[in-house]
Amino acid sequence: MKLYGYYRSNASFRVRIALGLKGLNPETQAIHLRRNGGEQFLPANLTRNPQAMVPVLETESHLLTQSLAIIEYLDETYPTPPLLPAGPLGRARVRALAQAVACDIQPFHAPRVLTYLEQRLPRSEAEDWAKHWLRLGLDALETQLSQSIETGLFCHGDAPGLADIALIPQVFTARRHGMAEGTWPTIDRIFAACLAIPAFDLAQPAKQPDRDASFTGA
Ligand SMILES: N[C@@H](CCC(=O)N[C@@H](CS)C(=O)NCC(=O)O)C(=O)O
């Protein structure tokens, strides 16, 4: 297996966490999204993923795209520890939490979106726009998590799973945008519980070999 990713990519971060939880350590190749006009647009990378995005997981026979699909593939292929609960209602809840991040928050902060905005708006307005959607999304997740008896030490019960894998990289993005700890107490508590697990800690941007030397952020 080989993972094509980028240290600051939220979606790649998700897959790194899942690989770590499964005890897998595949070869990796960095696709630098900001260098050379964006290496995601190089022909070899477009062949792997015509969407011009990371992550891509290369198996012996296939190229897999979309982080949540990749993570569910890993979960089905390497079932221990499970990343989804056993029952259909629990699975629906965890997938809904993960998709709230991956479908309804993270896309607003992708380089392609921010670059488009920054070409049309003053930089500070583009930044405010991105922060607005991040705040709304995390506010809603805080409400969902704090009001459900199914929330435990982690997003669903007392073991980490797909919802935590989606949430934690998004919290890193919020902190990188200067959004303060303490705004979302349940999310902060789950964040601390996750970061105590090596698979989460070692997957973070600052601990990736391809990070920019100048990168000091969360
Ligand atoms: N829904 C996709 C999102 C992938 C995505 O947005 N990847 C970003 C990095 S987190 C990317 O490669 N962006 C390239 C660009 O915006 O030009 C997934 O979950 O894999």
PDB file of C-alpha atoms and ligand atoms in Angstrom:
ATOM      1  CA  MET A   1       0.000   0.000   0.000  1.00  0.00           C
ATOM      2  CA  LYS A   2       1.093   3.572  -0.645  1.00  0.00           C
ATOM      3  CA  LEU A   3      -0.487   6.775   0.627  1.00  0.00           C
ATOM      4  CA  TYR A   4      -0.271   9.939  -1.463  1.00  0.00           C
ATOM      5  CA  GLY A   5      -0.967  12.854   0.872  1.00  0.00           C
ATOM      6  CA  TYR A   6       0.081  16.217   2.228  1.00  0.00           C
ATOM      7  CA  TYR A   7       1.066  17.062   5.778  1.00  0.00           C
ATOM      8  CA  ARG A   8      -1.487  19.885   6.204  1.00  0.00           C
ATOM      9  CA  SER A   9      -4.299  18.164   4.340  1.00  0.00           C
ATOM     10  CA  ASN A  10      -7.183  17.417   6.656  1.00  0.00           C
ATOM     11  CA  ALA A  11      -8.370  14.530   4.533  1.00  0.00           C
ATOM     12  CA  SER A  12      -4.873  12.974   4.452  1.00  0.00           C
ATOM     13  CA  PHE A  13      -4.622  13.462   8.228  1.00  0.00           C
ATOM     14  CA  ARG A  14      -7.822  11.405   8.607  1.00  0.00           C
ATOM     15  CA  VAL A  15      -6.364   8.516   6.629  1.00  0.00           C
ATOM     16  CA  ARG A  16      -3.079   8.693   8.561  1.00  0.00           C
ATOM     17  CA  ILE A  17      -5.005   8.351  11.833  1.00  0.00           C
ATOM     18  CA  ALA A  18      -6.985   5.359  10.538  1.00  0.00           C
ATOM     19  CA  LEU A  19      -3.813   3.666   9.303  1.00  0.00           C
ATOM     20  CA  GLY A  20      -2.204   4.233  12.694  1.00  0.00           C
ATOM     21  CA  LEU A  21      -5.201   2.836  14.593  1.00  0.00           C
ATOM     22  CA  LYS A  22      -5.031  -0.257  12.392  1.00  0.00           C
ATOM     23  CA  GLY A  23      -1.288  -0.615  13.016  1.00  0.00           C
ATOM     24  CA  LEU A  24      -0.496  -0.101   9.314  1.00  0.00           C
ATOM     25  CA  ASN A  25       2.528   1.825   8.130  1.00  0.00           C
ATOM     26  CA  PRO A  26       2.460   2.069   4.319  1.00  0.00           C
ATOM     27  CA  GLU A  27       4.945   3.854   2.109  1.00  0.00           C
ATOM     28  CA  THR A  28       3.992   7.527   1.687  1.00  0.00           C
ATOM     29  CA  GLN A  29       4.533  10.124  -1.023  1.00  0.00           C
ATOM     30  CA  ALA A  30       4.050  13.831  -0.402  1.00  0.00           C
ATOM     31  CA  ILE A  31       2.026  15.822  -2.934  1.00  0.00           C
ATOM     32  CA  HIS A  32       2.755  19.449  -2.052  1.00  0.00           C
ATOM     33  CA  LEU A  33      -0.515  21.352  -2.593  1.00  0.00           C
ATOM     34  CA  ARG A  34       1.075  24.810  -2.460  1.00  0.00           C
ATOM     35  CA  ARG A  35       4.377  24.266  -4.262  1.00  0.00           C
ATOM     36  CA  ASN A  36       4.955  24.512  -8.048  1.00  0.00           C
ATOM     37  CA  GLY A  37       1.430  25.851  -8.579  1.00  0.00           C
ATOM     38  CA  GLY A  38       0.086  22.824  -6.735  1.00  0.00           C
ATOM     39  CA  GLU A  39       1.577  19.389  -7.344  1.00  0.00           C
ATOM     40  CA  GLN A  40      -1.954  17.940  -7.328  1.00  0.00           C
ATOM     41  CA  PHE A  41      -2.235  19.288 -10.895  1.00  0.00           C
ATOM     42  CA  LEU A  42       0.847  17.441 -12.195  1.00  0.00           C
ATOM     43  CA  PRO A  43      -0.130  14.863 -14.846  1.00  0.00           C
ATOM     44  CA  ALA A  44       0.886  11.837 -12.763  1.00  0.00           C
ATOM     45  CA  ASN A  45      -1.256  13.036  -9.864  1.00  0.00           C
ATOM     46  CA  LEU A  46      -4.221  13.872 -12.113  1.00  0.00           C
ATOM     47  CA  THR A  47      -4.002  10.358 -13.508  1.00  0.00           C
ATOM     48  CA  ARG A  48      -4.230   8.961  -9.989  1.00  0.00           C
ATOM     49  CA  ASN A  49      -7.051  11.309  -9.019  1.00  0.00           C
ATOM     50  CA  PRO A  50      -8.708  13.462 -11.718  1.00  0.00           C
ATOM     51  CA  GLN A  51     -10.246  15.509  -8.883  1.00  0.00           C
ATOM     52  CA  ALA A  52      -6.719  16.894  -8.226  1.00  0.00           C
ATOM     53  CA  MET A  53      -6.932  16.089  -4.540  1.00  0.00           C
ATOM     54  CA  VAL A  54      -5.248  14.050  -1.873  1.00  0.00           C
ATOM     55  CA  PRO A  55      -5.416  11.570  -0.288  1.00  0.00           C
ATOM     56  CA  VAL A  56      -5.080   8.670  -2.676  1.00  0.00           C
ATOM     57  CA  LEU A  57      -4.418   5.189  -1.330  1.00  0.00           C
ATOM     58  CA  GLU A  58      -2.790   2.820  -3.759  1.00  0.00           C
ATOM     59  CA  THR A  59      -3.453  -0.841  -3.021  1.00  0.00           C
ATOM     60  CA  GLU A  60      -1.892  -3.761  -4.914  1.00  0.00           C
ATOM     61  CA  SER A  61      -4.619  -3.457  -7.523  1.00  0.00           C
ATOM     62  CA  HIS A  62      -6.512  -0.178  -7.140  1.00  0.00           C
ATOM     63  CA  LEU A  63      -6.272   3.553  -6.570  1.00  0.00           C
ATOM     64  CA  LEU A  64      -8.712   4.634  -3.866  1.00  0.00           C
ATOM     65  CA  THR A  65      -9.858   8.240  -3.408  1.00  0.00           C
ATOM     66  CA  GLN A  66     -12.083  10.087  -0.897  1.00  0.00           C
ATOM     67  CA  SER A  67     -10.832   9.815   2.685  1.00  0.00           C
ATOM     68  CA  LEU A  68     -14.042   8.424   4.194  1.00  0.00           C
ATOM     69  CA  ALA A  69     -14.273   5.737   1.505  1.00  0.00           C
ATOM     70  CA  ILE A  70     -10.598   4.884   2.044  1.00  0.00           C
ATOM     71  CA  ILE A  71     -11.110   4.636   5.806  1.00  0.00           C
ATOM     72  CA  GLU A  72     -14.161   2.393   5.413  1.00  0.00           C
ATOM     73  CA  TYR A  73     -12.129   0.229   2.992  1.00  0.00           C
ATOM     74  CA  LEU A  74      -9.391  -0.071   5.612  1.00  0.00           C
ATOM     75  CA  ASP A  75     -11.978  -0.883   8.285  1.00  0.00           C
ATOM     76  CA  GLU A  76     -13.501  -3.642   6.183  1.00  0.00           C
ATOM     77  CA  THR A  77     -10.113  -5.061   5.192  1.00  0.00           C
ATOM     78  CA  TYR A  78      -8.489  -4.794   8.630  1.00  0.00           C
ATOM     79  CA  PRO A  79     -11.457  -5.108  11.029  1.00  0.00           C
ATOM     80  CA  THR A  80      -9.516  -4.695  14.288  1.00  0.00           C
ATOM     81  CA  PRO A  81      -9.994  -2.337  16.032  1.00  0.00           C
ATOM     82  CA  PRO A  82     -13.368  -1.428  14.482  1.00  0.00           C
ATOM     83  CA  LEU A  83     -13.872   2.207  13.480  1.00  0.00           C
ATOM     84  CA  LEU A  84     -17.669   1.959  13.287  1.00  0.00           C
ATOM     85  CA  PRO A  85     -20.089   0.642  15.921  1.00  0.00           C
ATOM     86  CA  ALA A  86     -21.748  -2.751  15.411  1.00  0.00           C
ATOM     87  CA  GLY A  87     -25.397  -1.647  15.131  1.00  0.00           C
ATOM     88  CA  PRO A  88     -27.030   0.239  12.240  1.00  0.00           C
ATOM     89  CA  LEU A  89     -28.160   3.191  14.345  1.00  0.00           C
ATOM     90  CA  GLY A  90     -24.732   3.687  15.858  1.00  0.00           C
ATOM     91  CA  ARG A  91     -23.146   3.396  12.414  1.00  0.00           C
ATOM     92  CA  ALA A  92     -25.573   5.999  11.055  1.00  0.00           C
ATOM     93  CA  ARG A  93     -24.755   8.372  13.923  1.00  0.00           C
ATOM     94  CA  VAL A  94     -20.998   8.011  13.489  1.00  0.00           C
ATOM     95  CA  ARG A  95     -21.206   8.415   9.704  1.00  0.00           C
ATOM     96  CA  ALA A  96     -23.400  11.501  10.158  1.00  0.00           C
ATOM     97  CA  LEU A  97     -20.858  13.102  12.510  1.00  0.00           C
ATOM     98  CA  ALA A  98     -17.983  12.264  10.152  1.00  0.00           C
ATOM     99  CA  GLN A  99     -19.872  13.581   7.125  1.00  0.00           C
ATOM    100  CA  ALA A 100     -20.828  16.771   8.978  1.00  0.00           C
ATOM    101  CA  VAL A 101     -17.099  17.491   9.013  1.00  0.00           C
ATOM    102  CA  ALA A 102     -15.980  15.987   5.715  1.00  0.00           C
ATOM    103  CA  CYS A 103     -18.909  17.157   3.568  1.00  0.00           C
ATOM    104  CA  ASP A 104     -20.138  20.298   5.310  1.00  0.00           C
ATOM    105  CA  ILE A 105     -17.106  21.971   6.947  1.00  0.00           C
ATOM    106  CA  GLN A 106     -13.768  20.940   5.413  1.00  0.00           C
ATOM    107  CA  PRO A 107     -14.621  21.679   1.745  1.00  0.00           C
ATOM    108  CA  PHE A 108     -14.866  25.410   2.550  1.00  0.00           C
ATOM    109  CA  HIS A 109     -11.174  25.406   3.513  1.00  0.00           C
ATOM    110  CA  ALA A 110      -9.643  23.444   0.643  1.00  0.00           C
ATOM    111  CA  PRO A 111      -6.808  25.279  -1.133  1.00  0.00           C
ATOM    112  CA  ARG A 112      -8.787  25.375  -4.392  1.00  0.00           C
ATOM    113  CA  VAL A 113     -11.662  27.161  -2.659  1.00  0.00           C
ATOM    114  CA  LEU A 114      -9.522  29.627  -0.725  1.00  0.00           C
ATOM    115  CA  THR A 115      -7.389  30.382  -3.781  1.00  0.00           C
ATOM    116  CA  TYR A 116     -10.531  31.117  -5.811  1.00  0.00           C
ATOM    117  CA  LEU A 117     -11.833  33.429  -3.085  1.00  0.00           C
ATOM    118  CA  GLU A 118      -8.508  35.184  -2.530  1.00  0.00           C
ATOM    119  CA  GLN A 119      -8.419  36.017  -6.239  1.00  0.00           C
ATOM    120  CA  ARG A 120     -11.776  37.793  -5.896  1.00  0.00           C
ATOM    121  CA  LEU A 121     -11.852  39.213  -2.376  1.00  0.00           C
ATOM    122  CA  PRO A 122      -9.369  40.972  -0.113  1.00  0.00           C
ATOM    123  CA  ARG A 123      -7.433  38.287   1.787  1.00  0.00           C
ATOM    124  CA  SER A 124      -8.956  39.251   5.158  1.00  0.00           C
ATOM    125  CA  GLU A 125     -12.501  38.829   3.774  1.00  0.00           C
ATOM    126  CA  ALA A 126     -11.648  35.424   2.362  1.00  0.00           C
ATOM    127  CA  GLU A 127     -10.236  34.418   5.756  1.00  0.00           C
ATOM    128  CA  ASP A 128     -13.374  35.686   7.554  1.00  0.00           C
ATOM    129  CA  TRP A 129     -15.549  33.748   5.118  1.00  0.00           C
ATOM    130  CA  ALA A 130     -13.653  30.523   5.822  1.00  0.00           C
ATOM    131  CA  LYS A 131     -13.770  31.065   9.585  1.00  0.00           C
ATOM    132  CA  HIS A 132     -17.508  31.740   9.461  1.00  0.00           C
ATOM    133  CA  TRP A 133     -18.259  28.248   8.053  1.00  0.00           C
ATOM    134  CA  LEU A 134     -15.784  26.606  10.377  1.00  0.00           C
ATOM    135  CA  ARG A 135     -17.404  28.248  13.404  1.00  0.00           C
ATOM    136  CA  LEU A 136     -20.950  27.355  12.313  1.00  0.00           C
ATOM    137  CA  GLY A 137     -19.974  23.754  11.652  1.00  0.00           C
ATOM    138  CA  LEU A 138     -18.155  23.243  14.950  1.00  0.00           C
ATOM    139  CA  ASP A 139     -20.942  25.027  16.887  1.00  0.00           C
ATOM    140  CA  ALA A 140     -23.426  22.496  15.497  1.00  0.00           C
ATOM    141  CA  LEU A 141     -21.154  19.556  16.253  1.00  0.00           C
ATOM    142  CA  GLU A 142     -20.611  20.806  19.815  1.00  0.00           C
ATOM    143  CA  THR A 143     -24.404  20.872  20.284  1.00  0.00           C
ATOM    144  CA  GLN A 144     -24.839  17.402  18.798  1.00  0.00           C
ATOM    145  CA  LEU A 145     -22.030  15.891  20.869  1.00  0.00           C
ATOM    146  CA  SER A 146     -22.857  17.608  24.161  1.00  0.00           C
ATOM    147  CA  GLN A 147     -26.559  16.707  23.983  1.00  0.00           C
ATOM    148  CA  SER A 148     -26.263  13.008  23.122  1.00  0.00           C
ATOM    149  CA  ILE A 149     -25.979  10.232  25.696  1.00  0.00           C
ATOM    150  CA  GLU A 150     -24.124   8.269  23.012  1.00  0.00           C
ATOM    151  CA  THR A 151     -21.166  10.614  23.301  1.00  0.00           C
ATOM    152  CA  GLY A 152     -18.646   9.090  25.685  1.00  0.00           C
ATOM    153  CA  LEU A 153     -14.930   9.627  26.147  1.00  0.00           C
ATOM    154  CA  PHE A 154     -14.952   9.914  22.364  1.00  0.00           C
ATOM    155  CA  CYS A 155     -17.571  11.024  19.813  1.00  0.00           C
ATOM    156  CA  HIS A 156     -19.381   7.707  20.097  1.00  0.00           C
ATOM    157  CA  GLY A 157     -18.842   5.705  23.264  1.00  0.00           C
ATOM    158  CA  ASP A 158     -15.504   5.055  24.879  1.00  0.00           C
ATOM    159  CA  ALA A 159     -13.425   3.967  21.882  1.00  0.00           C
ATOM    160  CA  PRO A 160     -12.121   6.175  19.088  1.00  0.00           C
ATOM    161  CA  GLY A 161     -13.705   5.750  15.667  1.00  0.00           C
ATOM    162  CA  LEU A 162     -14.582   7.334  12.346  1.00  0.00           C
ATOM    163  CA  ALA A 163     -16.246  10.417  13.855  1.00  0.00           C
ATOM    164  CA  ASP A 164     -13.150  11.236  15.935  1.00  0.00           C
ATOM    165  CA  ILE A 165     -10.947  10.626  12.895  1.00  0.00           C
ATOM    166  CA  ALA A 166     -12.921  13.278  11.002  1.00  0.00           C
ATOM    167  CA  LEU A 167     -13.239  15.723  13.895  1.00  0.00           C
ATOM    168  CA  ILE A 168      -9.672  15.994  15.171  1.00  0.00           C
ATOM    169  CA  PRO A 169      -8.044  17.312  11.955  1.00  0.00           C
ATOM    170  CA  GLN A 170     -10.813  19.917  11.733  1.00  0.00           C
ATOM    171  CA  VAL A 171      -9.992  21.109  15.260  1.00  0.00           C
ATOM    172  CA  PHE A 172      -6.362  21.492  14.174  1.00  0.00           C
ATOM    173  CA  THR A 173      -7.595  23.712  11.324  1.00  0.00           C
ATOM    174  CA  ALA A 174      -9.702  25.777  13.738  1.00  0.00           C
ATOM    175  CA  ARG A 175      -6.712  26.311  16.010  1.00  0.00           C
ATOM    176  CA  ARG A 176      -4.539  27.216  13.047  1.00  0.00           C
ATOM    177  CA  HIS A 177      -7.125  29.899  12.222  1.00  0.00           C
ATOM    178  CA  GLY A 178      -6.786  31.260  15.770  1.00  0.00           C
ATOM    179  CA  MET A 179     -10.119  29.920  16.992  1.00  0.00           C
ATOM    180  CA  ALA A 180      -9.712  29.570  20.705  1.00  0.00           C
ATOM    181  CA  GLU A 181      -9.816  26.546  22.943  1.00  0.00           C
ATOM    182  CA  GLY A 182     -12.755  26.746  25.355  1.00  0.00           C
ATOM    183  CA  THR A 183     -15.309  27.677  22.675  1.00  0.00           C
ATOM    184  CA  TRP A 184     -16.364  24.050  22.240  1.00  0.00           C
ATOM    185  CA  PRO A 185     -15.840  22.267  25.597  1.00  0.00           C
ATOM    186  CA  THR A 186     -17.053  18.815  24.525  1.00  0.00           C
ATOM    187  CA  ILE A 187     -14.952  18.927  21.370  1.00  0.00           C
ATOM    188  CA  ASP A 188     -11.947  20.109  23.421  1.00  0.00           C
ATOM    189  CA  ARG A 189     -12.383  17.176  25.818  1.00  0.00           C
ATOM    190  CA  ILE A 190     -12.593  14.650  22.958  1.00  0.00           C
ATOM    191  CA  PHE A 191      -9.610  16.340  21.275  1.00  0.00           C
ATOM    192  CA  ALA A 192      -7.495  15.833  24.423  1.00  0.00           C
ATOM    193  CA  ALA A 193      -8.588  12.176  24.720  1.00  0.00           C
ATOM    194  CA  CYS A 194      -7.692  11.530  21.070  1.00  0.00           C
ATOM    195  CA  LEU A 195      -4.330  13.275  21.187  1.00  0.00           C
ATOM    196  CA  ALA A 196      -3.337  10.973  24.071  1.00  0.00           C
ATOM    197  CA  ILE A 197      -3.512   8.098  21.538  1.00  0.00           C
ATOM    198  CA  PRO A 198      -0.325   7.701  19.460  1.00  0.00           C
ATOM    199  CA  ALA A 199      -2.216   7.091  16.186  1.00  0.00           C
ATOM    200  CA  PHE A 200      -3.764  10.572  16.460  1.00  0.00           C
ATOM    201  CA  ASP A 201      -0.700  12.282  17.860  1.00  0.00           C
ATOM    202  CA  LEU A 202       1.750  10.901  15.295  1.00  0.00           C
ATOM    203  CA  ALA A 203      -0.586  11.742  12.382  1.00  0.00           C
ATOM    204  CA  GLN A 204      -0.649  15.487  13.121  1.00  0.00           C
ATOM    205  CA  PRO A 205       0.818  17.910  10.566  1.00  0.00           C
ATOM    206  CA  ALA A 206       3.772  19.052  12.675  1.00  0.00           C
ATOM    207  CA  LYS A 207       4.984  15.442  12.973  1.00  0.00           C
ATOM    208  CA  GLN A 208       5.028  14.673   9.233  1.00  0.00           C
ATOM    209  CA  PRO A 209       8.390  14.358   7.445  1.00  0.00           C
ATOM    210  CA  ASP A 210       7.126  16.409   4.466  1.00  0.00           C
ATOM    211  CA  ARG A 211       6.086  19.438   6.565  1.00  0.00           C
ATOM    212  CA  ASP A 212       7.536  22.822   5.644  1.00  0.00           C
ATOM    213  CA  ALA A 213      10.497  23.708   7.824  1.00  0.00           C
ATOM    214  CA  SER A 214       8.694  26.997   8.539  1.00  0.00           C
ATOM    215  CA  PHE A 215       5.572  25.211   9.792  1.00  0.00           C
ATOM    216  CA  THR A 216       5.027  25.694  13.500  1.00  0.00           C
ATOM    217  CA  GLY A 217       1.235  25.647  13.666  1.00  0.00           C
ATOM    218  CA  ALA A 218      -1.100  23.072  15.183  1.00  0.00           C
TER     219      ALA A 218
HETATM  220  N1  LIG B   1     -13.769  14.861   0.109  1.00  0.00           N
HETATM  221  C1  LIG B   1     -12.368  14.675  -0.127  1.00  0.00           C
HETATM  222  C2  LIG B   1     -11.671  15.989   0.073  1.00  0.00           C
HETATM  223  C3  LIG B   1     -10.242  15.923  -0.343  1.00  0.00           C
HETATM  224  C4  LIG B   1      -9.617  17.298  -0.278  1.00  0.00           C
HETATM  225  O1  LIG B   1     -10.292  18.347  -0.223  1.00  0.00           O
HETATM  226  N2  LIG B   1      -8.302  17.304  -0.280  1.00  0.00           N
HETATM  227  C5  LIG B   1      -7.622  18.562  -0.242  1.00  0.00           C
HETATM  228  C6  LIG B   1      -6.625  18.599   0.889  1.00  0.00           C
HETATM  229  S1  LIG B   1      -7.444  18.366   2.445  1.00  0.00           S
HETATM  230  C7  LIG B   1      -6.900  18.744  -1.557  1.00  0.00           C
HETATM  231  O2  LIG B   1      -6.241  17.857  -2.044  1.00  0.00           O
HETATM  232  N3  LIG B   1      -7.068  19.936  -2.121  1.00  0.00           N
HETATM  233  C8  LIG B   1      -6.446  20.305  -3.331  1.00  0.00           C
HETATM  234  C9  LIG B   1      -6.930  21.650  -3.750  1.00  0.00           C
HETATM  235  O3  LIG B   1      -7.811  22.188  -3.078  1.00  0.00           O
HETATM  236  O4  LIG B   1      -6.431  22.154  -4.750  1.00  0.00           O
HETATM  237  C10 LIG B   1     -11.810  13.599   0.829  1.00  0.00           C
HETATM  238  O5  LIG B   1     -12.376  13.464   1.910  1.00  0.00           O
HETATM  239  O6  LIG B   1     -10.830  12.924   0.478  1.00  0.00           O
END
